[in-house]
mmCIF file of C-alpha atoms in Angstrom:
data_model
loop_
_atom_site.group_PDB
_atom_site.id
_atom_site.type_symbol
_atom_site.label_atom_id
_atom_site.label_comp_id
_atom_site.label_asym_id
_atom_site.label_seq_id
_atom_site.Cartn_x
_atom_site.Cartn_y
_atom_site.Cartn_z
ATOM 1 C CA UNK A 1 12.900 21.308 295.649
ATOM 2 C CA UNK A 2 11.832 24.616 297.156
ATOM 3 C CA UNK A 3 13.540 23.862 300.462
ATOM 4 C CA UNK A 4 16.739 22.731 298.743
ATOM 5 C CA UNK A 5 16.755 25.870 296.611
ATOM 6 C CA UNK A 6 16.387 28.025 299.707
ATOM 7 C CA UNK A 7 19.418 26.369 301.292
ATOM 8 C CA UNK A 8 21.602 27.286 298.306
ATOM 9 C CA UNK A 9 20.749 30.996 298.543
ATOM 10 C CA UNK A 10 23.110 32.487 301.095
ATOM 11 C CA UNK A 11 22.073 35.652 302.894
ATOM 12 C CA UNK A 12 24.413 38.500 302.060
ATOM 13 C CA UNK A 13 26.778 39.201 304.971
ATOM 14 C CA UNK A 14 25.988 42.717 306.241
ATOM 15 C CA UNK A 15 28.996 44.950 306.922
ATOM 16 C CA UNK A 16 29.201 48.370 308.536
ATOM 17 C CA UNK A 17 31.885 50.242 306.572
ATOM 18 C CA UNK A 18 34.153 52.676 308.444
ATOM 19 C CA UNK A 19 36.032 55.165 306.279
ATOM 20 C CA UNK A 20 39.532 56.583 306.653
ATOM 21 C CA UNK A 21 40.679 59.684 308.546
ATOM 22 C CA UNK A 22 39.264 62.920 307.136
ATOM 23 C CA UNK A 23 37.325 61.244 304.341
ATOM 24 C CA UNK A 24 33.661 60.135 304.304
ATOM 25 C CA UNK A 25 31.281 57.248 303.813
ATOM 26 C CA UNK A 26 30.621 58.406 300.262
ATOM 27 C CA UNK A 27 34.357 58.413 299.494
ATOM 28 C CA UNK A 28 34.792 54.900 300.906
ATOM 29 C CA UNK A 29 31.834 53.738 298.815
ATOM 30 C CA UNK A 30 33.536 55.043 295.659
ATOM 31 C CA UNK A 31 36.829 53.398 296.680
ATOM 32 C CA UNK A 32 35.257 50.000 297.418
ATOM 33 C CA UNK A 33 33.214 50.017 294.235
ATOM 34 C CA UNK A 34 36.450 49.774 292.247
ATOM 35 C CA UNK A 35 36.048 46.085 293.124
ATOM 36 C CA UNK A 36 34.182 44.002 290.535
ATOM 37 C CA UNK A 37 30.456 43.433 290.818
ATOM 38 C CA UNK A 38 31.148 39.738 291.450
ATOM 39 C CA UNK A 39 32.430 40.857 294.868
ATOM 40 C CA UNK A 40 30.206 43.799 295.792
ATOM 41 C CA UNK A 41 26.958 42.027 294.850
ATOM 42 C CA UNK A 42 27.711 39.322 297.434
ATOM 43 C CA UNK A 43 27.990 41.775 300.341
ATOM 44 C CA UNK A 44 25.455 44.079 301.986
ATOM 45 C CA UNK A 45 27.597 47.160 302.591
ATOM 46 C CA UNK A 46 26.406 50.116 304.681
ATOM 47 C CA UNK A 47 28.515 53.286 304.392
ATOM 48 C CA UNK A 48 28.329 55.940 307.114
ATOM 49 C CA UNK A 49 30.094 59.182 308.086
ATOM 50 C CA UNK A 50 32.207 59.535 311.230
ATOM 51 C CA UNK A 51 30.831 61.844 313.942
ATOM 52 C CA UNK A 52 33.347 64.706 313.728
ATOM 53 C CA UNK A 53 33.948 67.135 310.856
ATOM 54 C CA UNK A 54 37.610 67.148 309.792
ATOM 55 C CA UNK A 55 39.624 69.419 312.083
ATOM 56 C CA UNK A 56 42.394 69.946 309.557
ATOM 57 C CA UNK A 57 43.435 69.354 305.949
ATOM 58 C CA UNK A 58 42.366 66.117 304.303
ATOM 59 C CA UNK A 59 44.849 64.068 302.269
ATOM 60 C CA UNK A 60 42.136 63.483 299.666
ATOM 61 C CA UNK A 61 41.471 67.167 298.923
ATOM 62 C CA UNK A 62 41.507 67.626 295.160
ATOM 63 C CA UNK A 63 40.821 63.905 294.652
ATOM 64 C CA UNK A 64 37.454 63.503 296.378
ATOM 65 C CA UNK A 65 34.952 66.229 297.174
ATOM 66 C CA UNK A 66 34.229 67.320 300.780
ATOM 67 C CA UNK A 67 32.767 67.132 303.352
ATOM 68 C CA UNK A 68 35.376 65.131 305.292
ATOM 69 C CA UNK A 69 35.040 63.498 308.710
ATOM 70 C CA UNK A 70 37.156 61.847 311.403
ATOM 71 C CA UNK A 71 36.261 59.185 313.964
ATOM 72 C CA UNK A 72 38.347 60.560 316.845
ATOM 73 C CA UNK A 73 41.417 62.734 317.367
ATOM 74 C CA UNK A 74 44.913 61.851 318.583
ATOM 75 C CA UNK A 75 48.266 63.373 319.554
ATOM 76 C CA UNK A 76 51.315 63.353 317.281
ATOM 77 C CA UNK A 77 52.510 60.008 318.672
ATOM 78 C CA UNK A 78 49.052 58.410 318.215
ATOM 79 C CA UNK A 79 49.187 57.390 321.893
ATOM 80 C CA UNK A 80 46.486 59.660 323.330
ATOM 81 C CA UNK A 81 42.959 59.881 321.956
ATOM 82 C CA UNK A 82 40.251 62.532 322.195
ATOM 83 C CA UNK A 83 36.533 61.785 321.795
ATOM 84 C CA UNK A 84 37.267 58.054 321.672
ATOM 85 C CA UNK A 85 34.511 56.945 324.064
ATOM 86 C CA UNK A 86 32.077 59.160 322.167
ATOM 87 C CA UNK A 87 33.200 57.505 318.918
ATOM 88 C CA UNK A 88 32.501 54.026 320.317
ATOM 89 C CA UNK A 89 29.022 55.107 321.448
ATOM 90 C CA UNK A 90 28.368 56.645 318.026
ATOM 91 C CA UNK A 91 29.313 53.387 316.243
ATOM 92 C CA UNK A 92 27.085 51.383 318.570
ATOM 93 C CA UNK A 93 24.169 53.726 317.790
ATOM 94 C CA UNK A 94 24.830 53.225 314.061
ATOM 95 C CA UNK A 95 24.804 49.449 314.536
ATOM 96 C CA UNK A 96 21.506 49.616 316.430
ATOM 97 C CA UNK A 97 19.954 51.917 313.815
ATOM 98 C CA UNK A 98 21.177 50.173 310.644
ATOM 99 C CA UNK A 99 21.877 46.635 311.873
ATOM 100 C CA UNK A 100 22.097 43.931 312.818
ATOM 101 C CA UNK A 101 25.551 43.599 311.274
ATOM 102 C CA UNK A 102 27.661 40.498 310.720
ATOM 103 C CA UNK A 103 30.948 42.333 310.371
ATOM 104 C CA UNK A 104 32.982 45.482 309.901
ATOM 105 C CA UNK A 105 34.884 46.721 306.855
ATOM 106 C CA UNK A 106 37.393 49.463 307.561
ATOM 107 C CA UNK A 107 40.084 51.481 305.821
ATOM 108 C CA UNK A 108 42.917 53.321 307.609
ATOM 109 C CA UNK A 109 41.508 54.912 310.796
ATOM 110 C CA UNK A 110 38.332 52.952 310.136
ATOM 111 C CA UNK A 111 40.397 49.755 309.845
ATOM 112 C CA UNK A 112 42.159 50.409 313.155
ATOM 113 C CA UNK A 113 38.756 50.829 314.769
ATOM 114 C CA UNK A 114 37.278 47.778 313.037
ATOM 115 C CA UNK A 115 40.094 45.465 314.113
ATOM 116 C CA UNK A 116 40.031 46.700 317.709
ATOM 117 C CA UNK A 117 36.275 46.645 318.270
ATOM 118 C CA UNK A 118 35.809 42.850 318.610
ATOM 119 C CA UNK A 119 38.213 42.772 321.549
ATOM 120 C CA UNK A 120 36.616 45.810 323.182
ATOM 121 C CA UNK A 121 33.232 44.154 322.677
ATOM 122 C CA UNK A 122 34.476 40.905 324.228
ATOM 123 C CA UNK A 123 35.773 42.832 327.252
ATOM 124 C CA UNK A 124 32.376 44.496 327.663
ATOM 125 C CA UNK A 125 33.663 48.040 327.163
ATOM 126 C CA UNK A 126 32.076 48.681 323.735
ATOM 127 C CA UNK A 127 29.165 47.503 321.568
ATOM 128 C CA UNK A 128 27.429 45.823 324.510
ATOM 129 C CA UNK A 129 23.944 46.372 323.039
ATOM 130 C CA UNK A 130 24.540 44.761 319.627
ATOM 131 C CA UNK A 131 25.312 41.231 318.354
ATOM 132 C CA UNK A 132 28.877 39.989 318.413
ATOM 133 C CA UNK A 133 31.059 41.005 315.450
ATOM 134 C CA UNK A 134 31.843 37.858 313.448
ATOM 135 C CA UNK A 135 33.790 39.043 310.377
ATOM 136 C CA UNK A 136 36.386 41.696 309.514
ATOM 137 C CA UNK A 137 37.698 43.179 306.256
ATOM 138 C CA UNK A 138 40.738 45.303 307.155
ATOM 139 C CA UNK A 139 42.350 47.557 304.526
ATOM 140 C CA UNK A 140 45.485 49.474 305.491
ATOM 141 C CA UNK A 141 45.002 48.644 309.151
ATOM 142 C CA UNK A 142 47.086 48.746 312.318
ATOM 143 C CA UNK A 143 46.695 48.366 316.076
ATOM 144 C CA UNK A 144 45.674 50.999 318.593
ATOM 145 C CA UNK A 145 48.766 52.670 320.080
ATOM 146 C CA UNK A 146 47.037 54.064 323.153
ATOM 147 C CA UNK A 147 48.091 51.619 325.879
ATOM 148 C CA UNK A 148 44.842 52.014 327.826
ATOM 149 C CA UNK A 149 42.810 51.065 324.740
ATOM 150 C CA UNK A 150 45.210 48.420 323.398
ATOM 151 C CA UNK A 151 45.361 46.414 326.620
ATOM 152 C CA UNK A 152 41.604 45.852 326.372
ATOM 153 C CA UNK A 153 41.322 45.521 322.575
ATOM 154 C CA UNK A 154 44.011 42.840 322.310
ATOM 155 C CA UNK A 155 43.643 41.111 325.677
ATOM 156 C CA UNK A 156 42.934 37.904 323.775
ATOM 157 C CA UNK A 157 43.456 36.842 320.134
ATOM 158 C CA UNK A 158 40.998 38.239 317.586
ATOM 159 C CA UNK A 159 38.798 35.242 316.802
ATOM 160 C CA UNK A 160 36.738 36.770 313.953
ATOM 161 C CA UNK A 161 37.243 35.470 310.446
ATOM 162 C CA UNK A 162 39.337 38.289 308.998
ATOM 163 C CA UNK A 163 40.645 39.410 305.613
ATOM 164 C CA UNK A 164 43.554 41.891 305.571
ATOM 165 C CA UNK A 165 44.910 43.983 302.682
ATOM 166 C CA UNK A 166 48.641 44.792 302.980
ATOM 167 C CA UNK A 167 50.168 47.301 300.551
ATOM 168 C CA UNK A 168 53.816 46.838 299.640
ATOM 169 C CA UNK A 169 54.517 50.585 299.952
ATOM 170 C CA UNK A 170 51.894 51.375 302.604
ATOM 171 C CA UNK A 171 53.432 53.382 305.459
ATOM 172 C CA UNK A 172 51.305 51.272 307.840
ATOM 173 C CA UNK A 173 52.462 47.919 306.418
ATOM 174 C CA UNK A 174 54.651 46.899 309.370
ATOM 175 C CA UNK A 175 51.833 47.796 311.768
ATOM 176 C CA UNK A 176 49.399 45.809 309.663
ATOM 177 C CA UNK A 177 51.717 42.798 309.990
ATOM 178 C CA UNK A 178 51.757 43.265 313.777
ATOM 179 C CA UNK A 179 47.957 43.235 313.714
ATOM 180 C CA UNK A 180 47.980 39.938 311.801
ATOM 181 C CA UNK A 181 49.855 38.352 314.692
ATOM 182 C CA UNK A 182 46.883 39.151 316.963
ATOM 183 C CA UNK A 183 44.403 37.399 314.669
ATOM 184 C CA UNK A 184 43.452 33.735 314.524
ATOM 185 C CA UNK A 185 43.902 32.376 310.961
ATOM 186 C CA UNK A 186 43.796 35.713 309.087
ATOM 187 C CA UNK A 187 43.475 35.708 305.289
ATOM 188 C CA UNK A 188 45.886 38.145 303.619
ATOM 189 C CA UNK A 189 45.838 39.893 300.242
ATOM 190 C CA UNK A 190 49.173 41.495 299.328
ATOM 191 C CA UNK A 191 49.133 44.281 296.750
ATOM 192 C CA UNK A 192 51.850 46.487 295.214
ATOM 193 C CA UNK A 193 50.227 49.832 296.072
ATOM 194 C CA UNK A 194 50.508 52.150 299.060
ATOM 195 C CA UNK A 195 47.941 53.328 301.601
ATOM 196 C CA UNK A 196 44.896 52.843 299.418
ATOM 197 C CA UNK A 197 42.047 50.494 298.605
ATOM 198 C CA UNK A 198 43.460 48.473 295.713
ATOM 199 C CA UNK A 199 41.681 47.013 292.747
ATOM 200 C CA UNK A 200 41.428 43.228 292.760
ATOM 201 C CA UNK A 201 43.603 41.418 290.212
ATOM 202 C CA UNK A 202 43.719 37.818 288.985
ATOM 203 C CA UNK A 203 45.538 36.729 292.124
ATOM 204 C CA UNK A 204 43.575 38.635 294.756
ATOM 205 C CA UNK A 205 40.066 38.216 293.331
ATOM 206 C CA UNK A 206 39.866 34.437 294.019
ATOM 207 C CA UNK A 207 41.131 35.052 297.587
ATOM 208 C CA UNK A 208 38.425 37.658 298.123
ATOM 209 C CA UNK A 209 35.684 35.432 296.692
ATOM 210 C CA UNK A 210 36.846 32.451 298.759
ATOM 211 C CA UNK A 211 36.708 34.595 301.907
ATOM 212 C CA UNK A 212 33.177 35.738 301.103
ATOM 213 C CA UNK A 213 32.161 32.131 300.432
ATOM 214 C CA UNK A 214 33.633 31.094 303.763
ATOM 215 C CA UNK A 215 31.707 33.703 305.741
ATOM 216 C CA UNK A 216 28.495 32.900 303.844
ATOM 217 C CA UNK A 217 28.938 29.244 304.826
ATOM 218 C CA UNK A 218 29.493 30.262 308.447
ATOM 219 C CA UNK A 219 26.299 32.342 308.412
ATOM 220 C CA UNK A 220 24.303 29.533 306.834
ATOM 221 C CA UNK A 221 25.541 26.992 309.356
ATOM 222 C CA UNK A 222 24.887 29.344 312.286
ATOM 223 C CA UNK A 223 21.371 30.173 311.133
ATOM 224 C CA UNK A 224 20.554 26.542 310.339
ATOM 225 C CA UNK A 225 21.653 25.558 313.857
ATOM 226 C CA UNK A 226 19.575 28.307 315.441
ATOM 227 C CA UNK A 227 16.479 27.248 313.481
ATOM 228 C CA UNK A 228 16.868 23.593 314.484
ATOM 229 C CA UNK A 229 17.542 24.403 318.153
#
């Protein structure tokens, strides 16, 4: 009885949560906790701040309180990055300090990073000191536009189980669709909003819960195999 009961209790998947450009971990936490408790109680979410104070005006000024942070900087075409290697090292340090993590949850700039990191990890150019990323939750995401980064990040299909939020009026929507094409069997939630973290409605909530159930099952199977090995 005790052993059977233990098998039914799934460990919460642990996610490192990467916020959007010129926002903060606290802001992302408030945005994500618009989701019902039936979702958030099933995930172990760790919210952190990016390494660099915002170097310009934040789009959330007047909506969310400062301070605001950014993960790295870029030129007007988004094709050249500054402090990118430092950003990758900073994320790895966070994963060592607060991990181990099963996956990444990202919004906007944090989503671009989250979706690109598994490929960079597979190529051995990032996150070499931490366990492999297994799951992704991508909200308002896109692909890296820097060719030197993209050729490594997307050298092979993204194998992680992934859930993607696509907003009907999101200015990144078409780039989010391009990202989907790089993923193996992505799960997609469409919503009518723009570049935001949407609430979950009667249609999207079951999709979200099914995704969480799927990754819990994967974790259980993986850990059961490792114990029996």
